[in-house]
mmCIF file of C-alpha atoms in Angstrom:
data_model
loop_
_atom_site.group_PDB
_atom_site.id
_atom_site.type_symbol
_atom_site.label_atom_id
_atom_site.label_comp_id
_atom_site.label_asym_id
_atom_site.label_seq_id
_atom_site.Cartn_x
_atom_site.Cartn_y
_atom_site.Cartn_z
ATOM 1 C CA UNK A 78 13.911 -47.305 54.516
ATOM 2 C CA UNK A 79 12.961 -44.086 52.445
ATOM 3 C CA UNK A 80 13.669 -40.904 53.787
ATOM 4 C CA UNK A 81 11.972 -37.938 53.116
ATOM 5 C CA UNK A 82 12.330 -33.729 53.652
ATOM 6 C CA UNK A 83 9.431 -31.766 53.222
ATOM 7 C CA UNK A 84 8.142 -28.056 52.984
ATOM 8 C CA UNK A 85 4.815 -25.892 52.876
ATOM 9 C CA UNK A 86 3.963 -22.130 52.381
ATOM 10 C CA UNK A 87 0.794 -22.391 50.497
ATOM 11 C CA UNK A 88 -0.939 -20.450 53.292
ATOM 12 C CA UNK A 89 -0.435 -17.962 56.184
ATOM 13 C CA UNK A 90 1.685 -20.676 58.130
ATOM 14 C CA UNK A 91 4.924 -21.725 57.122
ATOM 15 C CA UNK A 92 6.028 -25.373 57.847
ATOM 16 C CA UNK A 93 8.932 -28.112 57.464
ATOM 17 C CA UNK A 94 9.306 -32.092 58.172
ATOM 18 C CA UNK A 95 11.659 -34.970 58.017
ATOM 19 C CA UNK A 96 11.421 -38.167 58.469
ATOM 20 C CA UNK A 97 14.703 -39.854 58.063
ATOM 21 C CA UNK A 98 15.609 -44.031 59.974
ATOM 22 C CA UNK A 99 14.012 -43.125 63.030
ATOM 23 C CA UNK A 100 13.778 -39.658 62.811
ATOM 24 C CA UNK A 101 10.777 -37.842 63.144
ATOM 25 C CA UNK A 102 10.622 -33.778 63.016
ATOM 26 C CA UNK A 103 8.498 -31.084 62.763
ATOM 27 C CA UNK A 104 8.215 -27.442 62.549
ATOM 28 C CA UNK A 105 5.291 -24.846 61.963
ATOM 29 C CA UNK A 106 5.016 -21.139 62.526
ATOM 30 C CA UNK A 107 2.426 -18.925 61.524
ATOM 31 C CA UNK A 108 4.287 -16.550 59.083
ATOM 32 C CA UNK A 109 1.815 -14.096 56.613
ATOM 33 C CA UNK A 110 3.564 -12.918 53.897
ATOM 34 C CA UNK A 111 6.917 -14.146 55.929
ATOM 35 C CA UNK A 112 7.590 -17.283 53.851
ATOM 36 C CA UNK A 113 10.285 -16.299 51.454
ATOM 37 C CA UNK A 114 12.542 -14.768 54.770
ATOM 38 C CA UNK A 115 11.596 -17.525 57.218
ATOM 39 C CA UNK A 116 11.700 -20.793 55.047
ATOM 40 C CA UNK A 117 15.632 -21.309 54.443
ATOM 41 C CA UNK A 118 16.494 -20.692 58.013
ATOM 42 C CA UNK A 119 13.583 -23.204 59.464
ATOM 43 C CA UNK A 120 15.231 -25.961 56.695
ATOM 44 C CA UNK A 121 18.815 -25.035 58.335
ATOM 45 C CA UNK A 122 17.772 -25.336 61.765
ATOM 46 C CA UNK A 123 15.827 -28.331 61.178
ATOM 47 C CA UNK A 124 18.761 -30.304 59.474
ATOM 48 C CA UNK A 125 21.343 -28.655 62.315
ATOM 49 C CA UNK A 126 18.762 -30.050 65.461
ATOM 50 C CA UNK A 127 18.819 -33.074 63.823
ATOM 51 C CA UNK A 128 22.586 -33.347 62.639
ATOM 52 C CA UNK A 129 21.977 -34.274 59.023
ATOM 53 C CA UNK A 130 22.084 -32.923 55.297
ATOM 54 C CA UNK A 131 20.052 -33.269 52.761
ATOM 55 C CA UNK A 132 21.555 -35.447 51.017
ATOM 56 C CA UNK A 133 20.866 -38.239 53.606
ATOM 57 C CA UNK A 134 17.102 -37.997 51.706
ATOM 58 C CA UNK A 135 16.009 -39.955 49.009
ATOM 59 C CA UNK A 136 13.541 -36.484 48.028
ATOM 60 C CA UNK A 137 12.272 -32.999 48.879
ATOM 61 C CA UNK A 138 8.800 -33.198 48.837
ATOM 62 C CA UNK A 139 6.658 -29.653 49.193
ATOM 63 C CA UNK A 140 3.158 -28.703 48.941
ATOM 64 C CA UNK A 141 2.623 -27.993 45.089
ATOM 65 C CA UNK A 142 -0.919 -26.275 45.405
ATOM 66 C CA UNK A 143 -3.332 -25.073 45.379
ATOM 67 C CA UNK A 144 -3.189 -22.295 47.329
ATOM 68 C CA UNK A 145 -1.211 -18.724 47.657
ATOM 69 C CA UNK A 146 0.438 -18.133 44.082
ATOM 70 C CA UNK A 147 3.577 -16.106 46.218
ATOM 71 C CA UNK A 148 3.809 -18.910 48.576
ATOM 72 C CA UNK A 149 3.380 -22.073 45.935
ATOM 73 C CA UNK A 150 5.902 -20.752 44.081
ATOM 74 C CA UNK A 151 8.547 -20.212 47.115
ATOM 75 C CA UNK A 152 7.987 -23.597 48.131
ATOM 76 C CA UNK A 153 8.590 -24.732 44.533
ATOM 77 C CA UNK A 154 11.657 -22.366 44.254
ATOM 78 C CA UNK A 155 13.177 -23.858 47.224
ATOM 79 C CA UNK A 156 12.315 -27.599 46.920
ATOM 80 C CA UNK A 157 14.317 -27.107 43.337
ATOM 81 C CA UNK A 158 16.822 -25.093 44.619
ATOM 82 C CA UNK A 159 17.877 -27.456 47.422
ATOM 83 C CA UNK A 160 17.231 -30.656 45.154
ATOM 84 C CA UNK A 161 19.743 -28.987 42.829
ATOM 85 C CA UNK A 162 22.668 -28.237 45.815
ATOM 86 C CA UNK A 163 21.814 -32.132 47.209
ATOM 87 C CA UNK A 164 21.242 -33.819 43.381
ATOM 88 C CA UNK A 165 18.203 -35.167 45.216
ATOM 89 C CA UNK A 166 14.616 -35.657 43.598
ATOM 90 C CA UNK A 167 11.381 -33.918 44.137
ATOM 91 C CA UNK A 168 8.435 -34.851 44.864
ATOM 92 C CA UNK A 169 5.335 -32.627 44.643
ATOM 93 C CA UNK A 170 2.269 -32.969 47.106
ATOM 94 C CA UNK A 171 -1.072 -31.789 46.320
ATOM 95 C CA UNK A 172 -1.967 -29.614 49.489
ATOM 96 C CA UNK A 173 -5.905 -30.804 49.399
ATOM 97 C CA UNK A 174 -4.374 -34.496 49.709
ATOM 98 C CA UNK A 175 -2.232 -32.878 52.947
ATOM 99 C CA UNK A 176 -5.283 -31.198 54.407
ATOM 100 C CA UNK A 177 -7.507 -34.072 54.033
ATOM 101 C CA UNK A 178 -4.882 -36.610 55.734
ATOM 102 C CA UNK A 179 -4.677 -34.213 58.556
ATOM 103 C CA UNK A 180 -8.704 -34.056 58.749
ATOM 104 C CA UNK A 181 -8.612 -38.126 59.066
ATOM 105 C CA UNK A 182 -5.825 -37.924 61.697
ATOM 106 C CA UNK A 183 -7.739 -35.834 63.766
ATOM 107 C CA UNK A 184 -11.296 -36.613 63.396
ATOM 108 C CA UNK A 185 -10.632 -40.549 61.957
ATOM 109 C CA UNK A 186 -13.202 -39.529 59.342
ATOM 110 C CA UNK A 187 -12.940 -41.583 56.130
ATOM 111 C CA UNK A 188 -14.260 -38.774 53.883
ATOM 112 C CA UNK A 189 -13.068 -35.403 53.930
ATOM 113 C CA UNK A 190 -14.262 -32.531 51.816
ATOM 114 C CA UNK A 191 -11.516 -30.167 51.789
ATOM 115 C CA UNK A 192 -11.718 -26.364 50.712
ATOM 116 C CA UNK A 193 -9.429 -23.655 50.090
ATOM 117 C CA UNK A 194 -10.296 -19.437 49.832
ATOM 118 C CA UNK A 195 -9.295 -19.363 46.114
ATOM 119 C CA UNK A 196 -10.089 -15.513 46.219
ATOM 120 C CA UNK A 197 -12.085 -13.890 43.396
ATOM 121 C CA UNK A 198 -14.961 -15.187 45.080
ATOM 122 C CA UNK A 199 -14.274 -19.032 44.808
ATOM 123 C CA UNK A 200 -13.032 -21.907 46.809
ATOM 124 C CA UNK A 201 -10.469 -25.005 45.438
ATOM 125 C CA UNK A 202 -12.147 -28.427 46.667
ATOM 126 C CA UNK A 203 -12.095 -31.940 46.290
ATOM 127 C CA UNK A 204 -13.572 -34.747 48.219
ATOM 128 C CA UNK A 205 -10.794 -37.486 49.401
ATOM 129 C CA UNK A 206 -11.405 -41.011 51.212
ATOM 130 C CA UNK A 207 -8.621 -41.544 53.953
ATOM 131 C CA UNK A 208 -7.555 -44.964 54.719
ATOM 132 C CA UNK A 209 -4.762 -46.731 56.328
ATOM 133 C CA UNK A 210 -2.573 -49.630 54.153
ATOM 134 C CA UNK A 211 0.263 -51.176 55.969
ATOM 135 C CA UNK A 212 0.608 -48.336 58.243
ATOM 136 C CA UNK A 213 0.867 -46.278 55.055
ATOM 137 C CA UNK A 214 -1.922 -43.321 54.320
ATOM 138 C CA UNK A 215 -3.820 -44.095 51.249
ATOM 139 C CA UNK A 216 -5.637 -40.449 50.313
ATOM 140 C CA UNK A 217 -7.740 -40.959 46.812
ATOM 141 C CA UNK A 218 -9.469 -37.987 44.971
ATOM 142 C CA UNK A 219 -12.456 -39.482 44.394
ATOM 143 C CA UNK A 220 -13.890 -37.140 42.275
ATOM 144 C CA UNK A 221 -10.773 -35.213 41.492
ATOM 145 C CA UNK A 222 -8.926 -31.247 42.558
ATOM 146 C CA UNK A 223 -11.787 -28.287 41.317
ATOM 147 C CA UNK A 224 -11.639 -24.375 41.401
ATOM 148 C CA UNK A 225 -15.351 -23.035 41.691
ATOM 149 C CA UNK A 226 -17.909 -20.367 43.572
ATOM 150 C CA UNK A 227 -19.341 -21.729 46.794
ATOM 151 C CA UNK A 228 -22.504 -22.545 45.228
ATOM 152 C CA UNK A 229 -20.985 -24.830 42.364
ATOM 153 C CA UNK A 230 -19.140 -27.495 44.562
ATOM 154 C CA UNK A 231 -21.272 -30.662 43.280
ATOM 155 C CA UNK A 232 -21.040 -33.996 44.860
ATOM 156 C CA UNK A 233 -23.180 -36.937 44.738
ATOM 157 C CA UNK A 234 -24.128 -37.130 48.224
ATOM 158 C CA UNK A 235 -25.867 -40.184 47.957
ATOM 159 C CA UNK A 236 -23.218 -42.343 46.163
ATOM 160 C CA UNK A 237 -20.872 -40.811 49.018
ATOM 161 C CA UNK A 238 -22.825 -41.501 51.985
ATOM 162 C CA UNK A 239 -23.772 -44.850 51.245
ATOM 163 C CA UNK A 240 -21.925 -48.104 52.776
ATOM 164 C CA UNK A 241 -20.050 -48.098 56.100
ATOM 165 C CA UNK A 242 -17.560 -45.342 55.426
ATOM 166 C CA UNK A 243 -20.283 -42.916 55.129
ATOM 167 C CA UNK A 244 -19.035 -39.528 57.771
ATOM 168 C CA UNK A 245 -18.217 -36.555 56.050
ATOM 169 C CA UNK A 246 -16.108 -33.625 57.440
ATOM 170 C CA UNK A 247 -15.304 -30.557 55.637
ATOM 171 C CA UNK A 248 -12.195 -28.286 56.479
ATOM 172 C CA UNK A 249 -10.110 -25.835 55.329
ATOM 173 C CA UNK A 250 -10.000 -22.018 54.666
ATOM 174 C CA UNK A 251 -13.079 -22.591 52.337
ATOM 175 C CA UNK A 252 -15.527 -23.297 54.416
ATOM 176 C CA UNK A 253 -16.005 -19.860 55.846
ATOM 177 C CA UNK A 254 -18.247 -19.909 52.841
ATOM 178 C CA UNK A 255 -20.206 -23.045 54.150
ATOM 179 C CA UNK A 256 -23.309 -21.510 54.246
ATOM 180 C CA UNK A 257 -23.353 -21.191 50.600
ATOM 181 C CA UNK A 258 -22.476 -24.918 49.774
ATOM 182 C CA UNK A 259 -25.550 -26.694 48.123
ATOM 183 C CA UNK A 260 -27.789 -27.568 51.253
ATOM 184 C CA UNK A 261 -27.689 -31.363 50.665
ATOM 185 C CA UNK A 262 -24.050 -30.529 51.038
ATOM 186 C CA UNK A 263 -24.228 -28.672 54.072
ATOM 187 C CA UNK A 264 -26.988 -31.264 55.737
ATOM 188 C CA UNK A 265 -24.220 -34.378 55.125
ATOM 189 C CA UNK A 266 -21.123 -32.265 56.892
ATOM 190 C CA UNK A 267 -20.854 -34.038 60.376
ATOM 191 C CA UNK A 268 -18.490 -31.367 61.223
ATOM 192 C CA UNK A 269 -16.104 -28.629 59.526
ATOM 193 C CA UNK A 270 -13.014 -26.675 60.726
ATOM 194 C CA UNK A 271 -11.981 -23.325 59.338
ATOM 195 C CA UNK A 272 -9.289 -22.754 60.855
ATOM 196 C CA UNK A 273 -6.933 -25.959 59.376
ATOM 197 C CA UNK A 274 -4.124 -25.643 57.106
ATOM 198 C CA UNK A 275 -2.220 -27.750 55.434
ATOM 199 C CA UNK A 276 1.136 -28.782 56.890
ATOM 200 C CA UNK A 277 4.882 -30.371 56.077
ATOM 201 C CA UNK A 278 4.332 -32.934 58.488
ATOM 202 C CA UNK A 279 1.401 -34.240 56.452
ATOM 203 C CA UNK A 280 3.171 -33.673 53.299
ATOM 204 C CA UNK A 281 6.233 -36.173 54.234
ATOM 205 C CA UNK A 282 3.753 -38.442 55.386
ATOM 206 C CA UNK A 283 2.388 -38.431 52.054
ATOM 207 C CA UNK A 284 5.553 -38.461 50.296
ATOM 208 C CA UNK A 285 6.444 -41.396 51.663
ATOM 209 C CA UNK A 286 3.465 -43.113 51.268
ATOM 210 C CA UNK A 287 3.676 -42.637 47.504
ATOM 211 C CA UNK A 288 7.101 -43.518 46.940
ATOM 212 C CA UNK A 289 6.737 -46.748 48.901
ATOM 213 C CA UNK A 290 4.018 -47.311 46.393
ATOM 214 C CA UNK A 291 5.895 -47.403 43.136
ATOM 215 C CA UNK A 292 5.845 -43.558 42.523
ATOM 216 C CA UNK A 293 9.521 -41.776 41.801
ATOM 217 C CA UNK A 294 11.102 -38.383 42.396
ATOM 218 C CA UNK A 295 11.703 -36.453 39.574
ATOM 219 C CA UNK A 296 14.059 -34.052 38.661
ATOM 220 C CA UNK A 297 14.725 -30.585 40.520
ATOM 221 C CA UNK A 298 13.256 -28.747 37.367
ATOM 222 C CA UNK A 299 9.788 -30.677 37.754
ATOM 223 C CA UNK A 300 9.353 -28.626 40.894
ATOM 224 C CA UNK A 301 6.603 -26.626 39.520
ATOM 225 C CA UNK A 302 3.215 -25.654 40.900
ATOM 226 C CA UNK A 303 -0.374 -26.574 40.303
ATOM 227 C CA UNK A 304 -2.560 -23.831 40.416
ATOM 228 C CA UNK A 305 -5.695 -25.666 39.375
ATOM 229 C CA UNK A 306 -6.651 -22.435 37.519
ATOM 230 C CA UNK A 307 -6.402 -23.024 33.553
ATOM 231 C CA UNK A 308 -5.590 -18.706 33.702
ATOM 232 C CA UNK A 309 -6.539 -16.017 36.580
ATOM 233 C CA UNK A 310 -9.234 -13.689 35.257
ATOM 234 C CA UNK A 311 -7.622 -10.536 35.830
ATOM 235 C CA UNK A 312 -10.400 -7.386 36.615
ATOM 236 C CA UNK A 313 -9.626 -4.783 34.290
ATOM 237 C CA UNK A 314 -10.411 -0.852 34.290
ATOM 238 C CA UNK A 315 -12.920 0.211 32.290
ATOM 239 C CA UNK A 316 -11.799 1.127 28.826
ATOM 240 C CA UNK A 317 -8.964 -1.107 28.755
ATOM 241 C CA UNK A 318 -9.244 -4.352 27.133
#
């Protein structure tokens, strides 16, 4: 049986998970700008309630992005810095995947259209299909992970709607900006929830999933971010170039 720690601070809540035998745990707090004080001690008193170390785990797993810069690279700090102390791999978790596999667990939804508030005026989206394998989640990108304004997510709605598996939910921070979505995009949205954020428990779920599949844990340095961006377009006072 794999076992799996997990961790999260790409947005304003800060969250860890286990699953280890038959061990299931979870913890979640809402934390702005709280992560890099709060996330060590919820690992500590997660492994303590519990009675284990991390080195009962075949891999840290944390949410790699996109979201906060600050908090994607705590999570990627820690996740390396505890693989290193347990000589334990990583595994990194794209947090769309998390938030869309939380969207299906809730609503049962096979297509999710996740969004994040990229700032600068743009969102980070992709559209996922949700299914269950062998009791294992099985989230696909099916058009895969994009940084753009409001107006510019594009999806095929046709070619998504059609066939059996054919709701469509949207959530995440991103679509507060809903109401500029293209309208065919808007029309198909059976529902969409602000207020959801991605989350550890998720995350290990995930984790597990994909190692079970074939994929393996690398090594404590390859505990790096994905920003999506290519560069951040910095805003810069006139005269100054």
């Amino acid at each position: 049986m794999l076992n799996v720690f997990s961790l999260d601070t790409s947005s304003d809540h800060c969250s860890v998970a286990m699953s280890l035998d038959d061990i299931a745990y979870s913890d979640t707090t809402f934390a702005p700008r709280q992560h890099a004080q709060l996330i060590l001690p919820m690992v500590k008193a997660a492994l303590e309630k519990q009675k284990v170390k991390l080195d009962n785990f075949d891999a840290i797993a944390f949410g790699c992005g996109p979201g906060s810069f600050t908090g994607l690279r705590i999570a990627a700090g820690i996740a390396q810095g505890l693989a290193y102390g347990s000589d334990i791999g990583v595994l990194p978790i794209s947090n769309l995947r998390a938030l869309a596999l939380k969207a299906h667990n809730e609503t049962q939804a096979p297509r999710v259209l996740v969004a994040i508030d990229a700032r600068m005026d743009e969102v980070y989206w992709g559209l996922f299909e949700v299914t269950i394998v062998e009791e294992l989640p099985m989230v696909t990108a099916l058009n895969g992970e994009h940084v753009s304004a409001p107006e510019n997510v594009a999806l095929d709605i046709q070619t998504l709607l059609s066939g059996d598996r054919c709701e469509l939910v949207g959530v995440g921070s991103g679509m507060a900006f809903v109401e500029r979505f293209p309208e065919n995009l808007v029309q198909a949205l059976s529902s969409y929830d602000v207020g959801m954020n991605p989350d550890a428990r998720e995350i290990c779920a995930l984790a597990l999933a994909d190692l079970s599949r074939g994929a393996v844990a690398g090594e404590p340095q390859e505990a790096i971010p994905s920003y999506i961006r290519d560069k951040v377009t910095w805003k810069k006072l006139p005269g100054r170039e």
